[in-house]
Short mmCIF file of C-alpha atoms and ligand atoms in Angstrom, two decimals:
data_model
loop_
_atom_site.label_atom_id
_atom_site.label_comp_id
_atom_site.label_asym_id
_atom_site.label_seq_id
_atom_site.Cartn_x
_atom_site.Cartn_y
_atom_site.Cartn_z
CA UNK T 234 82.86 126.58 44.05
CA UNK T 235 84.06 129.68 44.75
CA UNK T 236 87.20 129.55 47.51
CA UNK T 237 87.03 130.69 51.17
CA UNK T 238 88.40 133.87 51.77
CA UNK T 239 89.39 134.20 55.16
CA UNK T 240 89.12 137.82 56.55
CA UNK T 241 91.92 137.82 59.02
CA UNK T 242 95.38 135.82 58.76
CA UNK T 243 98.61 135.47 60.56
CA UNK T 244 101.77 136.70 58.88
CA UNK T 245 105.23 135.37 60.15
CA UNK T 246 108.63 136.86 59.85
CA UNK T 247 111.33 134.91 60.56
CA UNK T 248 114.64 135.56 61.71
CA UNK T 249 116.33 136.53 58.64
CA UNK T 250 119.93 136.85 60.66
CA UNK T 251 119.52 133.13 62.08
CA UNK T 252 119.25 132.01 58.59
CA UNK T 253 122.66 132.85 57.87
CA UNK T 254 124.38 129.47 58.49
CA UNK T 255 121.57 127.42 57.62
CA UNK T 256 119.80 126.21 54.90
CA UNK T 257 117.15 128.67 54.22
CA UNK T 258 114.71 125.77 52.79
CA UNK T 259 115.60 123.38 55.81
CA UNK T 260 114.46 126.11 58.23
CA UNK T 261 111.39 127.09 56.71
CA UNK T 262 109.85 123.62 56.34
CA UNK T 263 110.76 122.87 59.66
CA UNK T 264 109.09 125.88 60.81
CA UNK T 265 106.08 125.51 58.81
CA UNK T 266 105.68 121.63 59.85
CA UNK T 267 105.85 122.65 63.58
CA UNK T 268 103.45 125.58 63.29
CA UNK T 269 101.15 123.06 61.75
CA UNK T 270 101.55 120.93 64.25
CA UNK T 271 101.16 123.70 67.20
CA UNK T 272 98.22 124.94 65.50
CA UNK T 273 95.97 121.67 65.18
CA UNK T 274 93.71 122.43 67.89
CA UNK T 275 92.95 125.85 66.66
CA UNK T 276 91.23 125.10 63.67
CA UNK T 277 91.67 124.29 59.92
CA UNK T 278 94.77 126.33 58.41
CA UNK T 279 96.12 126.69 54.92
CA UNK T 280 100.17 127.41 55.86
CA UNK T 281 102.18 128.26 53.10
CA UNK T 282 105.11 130.78 52.24
CA UNK T 283 106.06 133.49 49.86
CA UNK T 284 108.68 136.31 50.04
CA UNK T 285 110.25 135.14 53.03
CA UNK T 286 106.71 135.51 54.75
CA UNK T 287 104.78 132.42 56.02
CA UNK T 288 100.78 132.88 55.58
CA UNK T 289 98.72 131.13 58.26
CA UNK T 290 95.17 131.33 56.76
CA UNK T 291 92.20 129.87 58.23
CA UNK T 292 90.39 127.35 56.07
CA UNK T 293 86.55 128.51 57.23
CA UNK T 294 85.00 130.75 59.95
CA UNK T 295 85.50 128.30 62.65
CA UNK T 296 89.29 128.97 63.53
CA UNK T 297 89.84 130.33 67.12
CA UNK T 298 92.70 133.03 65.97
CA UNK T 299 93.09 134.27 69.46
CA UNK T 300 94.27 130.84 70.72
CA UNK T 301 96.18 130.44 67.16
CA UNK T 302 98.41 133.64 68.09
CA UNK T 303 98.83 132.78 71.47
CA UNK T 304 100.22 129.54 70.23
CA UNK T 305 102.55 131.13 67.40
CA UNK T 306 103.92 133.59 70.16
CA UNK T 307 105.66 130.34 71.68
CA UNK T 308 106.58 128.96 68.33
CA UNK T 309 110.68 129.20 67.84
CA UNK T 310 111.87 130.32 64.73
CA UNK T 311 109.63 133.38 64.58
CA UNK T 312 111.30 137.04 64.64
CA UNK T 313 108.19 138.71 64.54
CA UNK T 314 104.24 138.08 63.48
CA UNK T 315 101.33 139.76 62.99
CA UNK T 316 97.50 139.39 62.80
CA UNK T 317 96.33 140.88 59.62
CA UNK T 318 92.97 142.03 57.97
CA UNK T 319 93.23 140.37 54.22
CA UNK T 320 91.68 142.82 51.65
CA UNK T 321 91.32 142.71 47.46
CA UNK T 322 94.37 145.03 45.97
CA UNK T 323 92.31 148.14 45.64
CA UNK T 324 93.36 151.25 46.97
CA UNK T 325 89.47 152.01 47.81
CA UNK T 326 89.21 148.48 49.66
CA UNK T 327 92.55 149.34 51.55
CA UNK T 328 91.38 152.66 52.78
CA UNK T 329 88.24 151.36 54.19
CA UNK T 330 89.50 148.18 55.82
CA UNK T 331 92.23 150.40 57.74
CA UNK T 332 89.37 152.25 59.25
CA UNK T 333 87.38 149.43 59.79
CA UNK T 334 89.96 146.90 61.09
CA UNK T 335 91.94 149.43 63.43
CA UNK T 336 89.31 152.14 64.44
CA UNK T 337 89.11 150.97 67.95
CA UNK T 338 92.87 151.98 68.41
CA UNK T 339 92.33 154.74 66.24
CA UNK T 340 89.77 156.54 68.24
CA UNK T 341 91.53 156.49 71.67
CA UNK T 342 95.25 157.29 69.88
CA UNK T 343 96.64 160.95 69.50
CA UNK T 344 99.15 160.13 66.72
CA UNK T 345 99.50 157.44 63.85
CA UNK T 346 101.26 156.52 61.25
CA UNK T 347 100.97 154.50 57.99
CA UNK T 348 103.91 152.31 56.39
CA UNK T 349 103.08 150.67 53.10
CA UNK T 350 104.89 147.99 51.63
CA UNK T 351 104.37 147.05 47.96
CA UNK T 352 105.86 143.64 47.22
CA UNK T 353 103.65 143.51 44.13
CA UNK T 354 105.15 146.10 41.49
CA UNK T 355 102.23 145.28 39.40
CA UNK T 356 99.91 147.45 41.98
CA UNK T 357 99.38 150.99 40.41
CA UNK T 358 100.31 152.82 43.61
CA UNK T 359 103.89 153.09 45.09
CA UNK T 360 104.59 152.38 48.73
CA UNK T 361 104.68 156.25 49.29
CA UNK T 362 101.67 156.92 47.53
CA UNK T 363 99.62 153.96 49.41
CA UNK T 364 100.82 155.26 52.83
CA UNK T 365 99.73 159.28 51.72
CA UNK T 366 96.46 157.89 50.25
CA UNK T 367 95.77 155.54 53.67
CA UNK T 368 96.82 158.35 55.69
CA UNK T 369 95.00 160.95 54.44
CA UNK T 370 91.31 158.44 54.53
CA UNK T 371 92.14 157.96 58.23
CA UNK T 372 92.58 161.85 59.11
CA UNK T 373 89.25 162.50 57.15
CA UNK T 374 87.59 159.90 59.68
CA UNK T 375 89.40 160.86 62.89
CA UNK T 376 89.56 164.58 63.32
CA UNK T 377 91.35 164.54 66.16
CA UNK T 378 94.47 162.31 64.98
CA UNK T 379 97.85 163.76 64.09
CA UNK T 380 100.47 162.33 61.87
CA UNK T 381 104.03 161.21 63.84
CA UNK T 382 106.24 159.50 61.83
CA UNK T 383 108.71 159.28 64.84
CA UNK T 384 106.76 157.77 67.27
CA UNK T 385 103.28 156.96 66.64
CA UNK T 386 100.89 155.66 69.04
CA UNK T 387 99.40 153.36 66.41
CA UNK T 388 101.20 151.98 63.10
CA UNK T 389 99.22 151.33 60.30
CA UNK T 390 101.07 148.67 57.98
CA UNK T 391 99.70 148.08 54.53
CA UNK T 392 101.34 145.38 52.98
CA UNK T 393 100.67 144.53 49.00
CA UNK T 394 101.94 141.13 48.22
CA UNK T 395 101.22 138.13 45.87
CA UNK T 396 98.00 137.02 47.13
CA UNK T 397 96.23 140.08 48.47
CA UNK T 398 96.32 143.27 50.65
CA UNK T 399 97.12 143.01 54.17
CA UNK T 400 96.49 145.35 57.03
CA UNK T 401 97.86 145.29 60.17
CA UNK T 402 99.10 147.15 63.55
CA UNK T 403 102.63 146.95 64.86
CA UNK T 404 104.09 143.43 64.75
CA UNK T 405 104.37 141.24 67.51
CA UNK T 406 107.72 139.96 69.03
CA UNK T 407 108.03 136.43 68.19
CA UNK T 408 109.50 133.71 70.47
CA UNK T 409 113.31 134.04 68.53
CA UNK T 410 115.17 130.97 68.06
CA UNK T 411 115.53 128.40 65.83
CA UNK T 412 112.61 125.71 64.25
CA UNK T 413 112.57 122.63 67.05
CA UNK T 414 114.40 120.07 65.47
CA UNK T 415 116.58 121.63 63.18
CA UNK T 416 119.51 121.54 65.90
CA UNK T 417 119.13 117.63 66.37
CA UNK T 418 118.06 115.89 69.46
CA UNK T 419 119.31 115.93 73.14
CA UNK T 420 118.30 114.78 76.57
CA UNK T 421 117.51 117.48 79.45
CA UNK T 422 117.84 115.84 82.74
CA UNK T 423 115.18 117.50 84.66
CA UNK T 424 114.63 117.39 88.46
CA UNK T 425 111.42 119.33 89.99
CA UNK T 426 113.98 122.67 90.45
CA UNK T 427 113.72 125.89 89.16
CA UNK T 428 117.08 125.20 86.88
CA UNK T 429 116.51 122.10 84.44
CA UNK T 430 113.15 123.40 82.96
CA UNK T 431 114.94 126.81 82.19
CA UNK T 432 117.78 124.80 80.56
CA UNK T 433 115.52 122.67 78.66
CA UNK T 434 113.30 125.74 77.12
CA UNK T 435 116.83 127.31 76.44
CA UNK T 436 118.09 124.71 74.39
CA UNK T 437 114.97 123.94 72.53
CA UNK T 438 115.08 127.79 71.36
CA UNK T 439 118.59 126.68 69.80
CA UNK T 440 116.40 123.88 68.04
CA UNK T 441 116.65 121.25 69.79
CA UNK T 442 114.32 118.45 70.21
CA UNK T 443 114.07 117.49 73.48
CA UNK T 444 113.74 114.09 75.27
CA UNK T 445 113.37 113.85 79.28
CA UNK T 446 115.51 112.10 81.84
CA UNK T 447 114.36 112.11 85.45
CA UNK T 448 116.02 110.20 88.26
CA UNK T 449 113.19 109.41 91.07
CA UNK T 450 113.80 107.59 94.31
CA UNK T 451 110.51 106.22 95.63
CA UNK T 452 109.54 105.83 98.43
CA UNK T 453 111.90 108.79 99.67
CA UNK T 454 110.51 110.80 96.54
CA UNK T 455 106.58 110.85 96.27
CA UNK T 456 104.34 110.19 93.30
CA UNK T 457 103.38 113.67 93.54
CA UNK T 458 107.11 114.47 93.03
CA UNK T 459 107.01 112.87 89.66
CA UNK T 460 103.29 114.26 88.63
CA UNK T 461 105.49 117.85 89.17
CA UNK T 462 108.06 117.04 86.55
CA UNK T 463 105.34 116.22 84.29
CA UNK T 464 103.57 119.58 84.73
CA UNK T 465 107.00 121.26 84.43
CA UNK T 466 107.41 119.24 80.96
CA UNK T 467 104.20 120.27 79.71
CA UNK T 468 104.64 123.90 80.63
CA UNK T 469 108.48 123.77 78.73
CA UNK T 470 106.37 121.81 75.72
CA UNK T 471 104.38 124.75 74.79
CA UNK T 472 107.69 125.84 73.51
CA UNK T 473 109.62 122.75 72.94
CA UNK T 474 106.73 120.57 71.54
CA UNK T 475 105.91 117.25 72.80
CA UNK T 476 108.36 114.84 74.24
CA UNK T 477 109.22 111.81 75.56
CA UNK T 478 109.93 111.29 79.60
CA UNK T 479 112.17 108.50 80.70
CA UNK T 480 111.61 107.78 84.65
CA UNK T 481 115.04 105.94 86.02
CA UNK T 482 114.51 104.30 89.20
CA UNK T 483 117.36 105.71 91.35
CA UNK T 484 116.33 104.31 94.87
CA UNK T 485 118.88 101.16 94.84
CA UNK T 486 121.76 103.21 93.63
CA UNK T 487 121.47 105.65 96.07
CA UNK T 488 120.82 103.06 99.10
CA UNK T 489 124.10 101.58 98.01
CA UNK T 490 126.16 104.74 97.73
CA UNK T 491 125.02 105.72 101.27
CA UNK T 492 125.55 102.48 102.78
CA UNK T 493 129.00 101.84 101.46
CA UNK T 494 130.38 105.08 100.54
CA UNK T 495 132.08 108.07 102.05
CA UNK T 496 129.41 110.93 103.29
CA UNK T 497 131.60 113.50 101.88
CA UNK T 498 131.45 111.72 97.99
CA UNK T 499 127.51 110.96 98.29
CA UNK T 500 126.57 113.62 95.79
CA UNK T 501 129.53 113.30 93.38
CA UNK T 502 129.17 109.50 92.98
CA UNK T 503 125.39 109.78 92.68
CA UNK T 504 126.02 112.64 89.90
CA UNK T 505 128.10 109.97 88.30
CA UNK T 506 125.42 107.56 88.19
CA UNK T 507 123.21 110.07 86.68
CA UNK T 508 125.81 110.69 84.02
CA UNK T 509 126.22 107.25 83.18
CA UNK T 510 122.38 106.18 83.10
CA UNK T 511 121.30 109.33 81.07
CA UNK T 512 124.27 108.47 78.57
CA UNK T 513 122.46 105.26 78.01
CA UNK T 514 119.00 106.64 77.90
CA UNK T 515 120.04 109.34 75.31
CA UNK T 516 122.28 106.92 73.11
CA UNK T 517 119.02 104.69 73.10
CA UNK T 518 116.62 107.85 72.33
CA UNK T 519 118.90 108.66 69.60
CA UNK T 520 120.28 112.07 71.29
CA UNK T 521 123.14 113.09 70.55
CA UNK T 522 124.10 115.41 73.72
CA UNK T 523 122.86 116.16 77.56
CA UNK T 524 121.47 119.29 79.10
CA UNK T 525 121.46 120.00 82.34
CA UNK T 526 120.66 123.24 84.57
CA UNK T 527 123.92 123.27 86.75
CA UNK T 528 125.40 126.88 87.19
CA UNK T 529 128.83 127.35 88.16
CA UNK T 530 129.62 127.67 92.01
CA UNK T 531 125.53 126.92 92.79
CA UNK T 532 125.71 124.05 95.14
CA UNK T 533 128.77 121.97 95.83
CA UNK T 534 128.67 119.49 93.13
CA UNK T 535 128.70 122.54 90.53
CA UNK T 536 132.24 123.37 90.84
CA UNK T 537 134.98 122.78 88.32
CA UNK T 538 136.54 119.96 89.81
CA UNK T 539 132.93 118.29 90.75
CA UNK T 540 132.08 118.91 86.86
CA UNK T 541 135.27 117.37 85.81
CA UNK T 542 135.08 114.37 87.97
CA UNK T 543 131.39 113.66 86.63
CA UNK T 544 132.29 114.75 82.96
CA UNK T 545 135.69 112.26 82.35
CA UNK T 546 132.53 109.81 81.98
CA UNK T 547 130.68 111.87 79.44
CA UNK T 548 130.90 110.24 75.66
CA UNK T 549 128.77 113.01 74.43
CA UNK T 550 128.38 117.04 75.16
CA UNK T 551 127.19 117.90 77.89
CA UNK T 552 125.32 121.41 77.46
CA UNK T 553 125.18 123.42 80.40
CA UNK T 554 123.26 126.51 79.27
CA UNK T 555 122.90 128.46 82.75
CA UNK T 556 126.60 127.67 83.58
CA UNK T 557 126.89 131.42 83.48
CA UNK T 558 123.90 132.87 84.70
CA UNK T 559 123.05 134.15 88.21
CA UNK T 560 119.90 132.54 90.20
CA UNK T 561 117.76 136.33 89.53
CA UNK T 562 118.43 135.72 85.73
CA UNK T 563 117.16 132.45 85.70
CA UNK T 564 114.00 133.15 87.92
CA UNK T 565 113.23 136.01 85.13
CA UNK T 566 113.47 133.66 82.52
CA UNK T 567 111.26 130.74 84.63
CA UNK T 568 108.69 133.21 85.37
CA UNK T 569 108.37 134.08 81.96
CA UNK T 570 107.81 130.15 80.57
CA UNK T 571 105.58 130.08 83.89
CA UNK T 572 107.60 127.04 85.29
CA UNK T 573 108.52 129.06 88.57
CA UNK T 574 105.19 128.89 90.58
CA UNK T 575 105.56 125.02 89.83
CA UNK T 576 109.08 124.25 90.53
CA UNK T 577 108.90 126.16 93.69
CA UNK T 578 106.38 123.62 95.28
CA UNK T 579 107.98 122.07 97.93
CA UNK T 580 108.25 118.25 96.93
CA UNK T 581 111.49 116.47 97.84
CA UNK T 582 113.86 115.46 94.92
CA UNK T 583 116.18 112.33 94.85
CA UNK T 584 119.34 115.06 95.31
CA UNK T 585 117.83 116.53 98.50
CA UNK T 586 116.90 113.02 100.25
CA UNK T 587 120.78 111.90 100.53
CA UNK T 588 122.49 115.34 100.86
CA UNK T 589 125.40 114.76 102.78
CA UNK T 590 126.10 117.59 105.50
CA UNK T 591 129.57 118.11 104.42
CA UNK T 592 130.24 117.48 100.85
CA UNK T 593 133.49 117.83 99.26
CA UNK T 594 133.85 120.57 96.63
CA UNK T 595 137.02 119.61 95.29
CA UNK T 596 136.85 116.31 94.79
CA UNK T 597 140.00 114.03 93.15
CA UNK T 598 139.18 111.70 90.29
CA UNK T 599 141.15 108.85 91.80
CA UNK T 600 139.67 109.31 95.52
CA UNK T 601 136.33 109.23 94.13
CA UNK T 602 136.98 106.28 91.67
CA UNK T 603 138.45 104.47 94.94
CA UNK T 604 135.23 105.35 97.19
CA UNK T 605 133.14 104.08 94.03
CA UNK T 606 135.04 100.61 93.68
CA UNK T 607 133.20 98.93 96.56
CA UNK T 608 130.23 99.11 94.53
CA UNK T 609 129.15 97.07 91.42
CA UNK T 610 128.71 99.61 89.24
CA UNK T 611 127.88 97.82 86.00
CA UNK T 612 125.36 95.77 87.79
CA UNK T 613 123.79 98.78 89.31
CA UNK T 614 123.58 100.60 86.28
CA UNK T 615 121.91 97.55 84.36
CA UNK T 616 119.33 97.03 86.83
CA UNK T 617 118.19 100.73 87.04
CA UNK T 618 117.68 100.57 82.85
CA UNK T 619 115.71 97.38 83.11
CA UNK T 620 113.44 99.71 85.43
CA UNK T 621 112.73 102.63 83.15
CA UNK T 622 109.33 103.79 82.53
CA UNK T 623 108.56 105.95 79.23
CA UNK T 624 105.69 108.59 79.47
CA UNK T 625 104.64 110.63 76.52
CA UNK T 626 104.15 114.38 78.01
P1 ATP I 986 117.24 122.43 89.39
O1 ATP I 986 116.91 123.28 89.66
O2 ATP I 986 117.26 121.84 87.87
O3 ATP I 986 117.03 120.97 90.38
P2 ATP I 986 119.74 122.64 91.28
O4 ATP I 986 120.30 123.92 91.17
O5 ATP I 986 118.89 121.95 92.16
O6 ATP I 986 119.00 122.19 89.81
P3 ATP I 986 121.14 120.28 91.17
O7 ATP I 986 120.06 119.24 92.36
O8 ATP I 986 122.51 119.94 91.88
O9 ATP I 986 120.88 121.59 90.76
O10 ATP I 986 120.97 119.44 90.01
C1 ATP I 986 121.86 120.02 88.92
C2 ATP I 986 121.09 119.45 87.71
O11 ATP I 986 121.27 118.05 87.66
C3 ATP I 986 120.05 119.93 87.46
O12 ATP I 986 119.69 121.24 86.88
C4 ATP I 986 119.58 118.57 86.63
O13 ATP I 986 119.65 118.98 85.17
C5 ATP I 986 119.73 117.60 87.01
N1 ATP I 986 119.38 116.60 88.11
C6 ATP I 986 119.20 116.98 89.29
N2 ATP I 986 118.36 116.19 90.02
C7 ATP I 986 117.79 115.11 89.05
C8 ATP I 986 117.04 114.26 88.84
N3 ATP I 986 116.03 113.86 89.94
N4 ATP I 986 116.34 113.98 87.69
C9 ATP I 986 117.26 114.42 86.93
N5 ATP I 986 118.03 115.30 86.56
C10 ATP I 986 118.37 115.87 87.61
MG1 MG I 987 117.49 120.22 91.80
#
C-alpha cells in the first residue's frame, strides 16, 4: 500500500533563543505533545521533528488545515510557523508548485523574491541556483512582476529538506514563549476582572501549567458571575490548555470579617484569607507558586504595605506578572486574547460586595493581626476548604 502524501503541511520553527537555558529535547518533546493535544479536533496528523523544525502532516484528506493553523497560532513555544505545499525534490516540480501554490498572491502583487534553503545537500542545485530557477519561472508566467530583494510584496520560500521540498510564503509569527508544562505548575487566582486572565496568559506563556482558584460568595455573587469566570478560563485555555478550576466558598468568611473587624481592614483581612486558602489548594493540586493579577497602586490593596501584610503568610512564591504594567497595557493584551469583552460584563465579584468606604492603604501587620484575632481563623479556613468544588475547564 502506498503511503499517503499530503499536499499541504505545517512547518514549525521553535524559538532558538528560548532553548538556551533549557534542555532542547525536553522543550521539543513538550511542544510536540502539546501540539498533538491541541490538534486532536482538527484531524489525524503525523507530528515529527527533524533539523530543528517540527512537521505537522495530515494523514488523510479530511484534516481541517484552517482550524489547525488557527490552533497552532496559540501554542506557546513556537517562534514562527508556515503552511507549506509539499512536492517531490525535483526542480521542475518545485517551480510548478510555487506558481500553483502562490499564484493568487503573485497575480495581484507588483514585486516578489524567492528565498531558497537547501538542507538536503544531495539535491543537485545550490540555494542561489534554486532561487534563480524558480524566480525565472515565476517571471515567465507573470510578466507584470518585478524582483525586489529588499522589500518584496510576496516572498516565496523554497526549502529542500529530508522528507521533501516545501514551498511557502512569509512565515507567520507564533505565540512565542515556552511550551506549557516546561515551567511547572502554578495556581492562578482568578476573579471576573480584566487583570487576572491576562496574568494567567502571561505565566502560561512562560511554560507554566495552570490551575484556577476562584472565591465565590453566594448569594452576594451570582451563578452568572461564576459562569463568567469559567468562560474566561476557557478563553485563556485556548493558549494555556485545559485546566481545573477550584471554586472556594467565601461567603461565611466575608460575613465574619464584616461582623467583627474594623471596616478599614476588611479588604486586607479578606486577602489574607484568600492567601491562606489559595496556598492550601495549590499544595493539594501540586502547584509550586501562586499567580495574581495585581498591579502596583491600582487599588487600595495593591500598595507595598498591603502586599507585605498579605505576603507574610506566603510559603510559596507569589507571581504578579502585571505588577509594573499600566491598565492600558493590560487592556491591550486582554483584547488580544479575547477576554476583554467578557471581563467588562458587569457581574459582582466577592471583592466588590464588601468593599469598605475608606480602606487603609498603609496597613500595619501588628494592627491587622490584632483585628483578625477575634476570628477563629483556622476553623474558617478548614470550613471553606471542605466546601470546594472542582471543575474541569
Ligand atoms: P482583576 O481584574 O483580576 O479582578 P483587580 O484589579 O480587580 O483584578 P482586585 O479585585 O484587588 O484587583 O484583585 C487582585 C487580584 O486578586 C486579582 O487579580 C486576582 O488575582 C485576585 N482575586 C480577586 N478577587 C478574586 C476572586 N474572587 N477569586 C480569586 N482571585 C481573586
Ligand atoms: Mg477584581
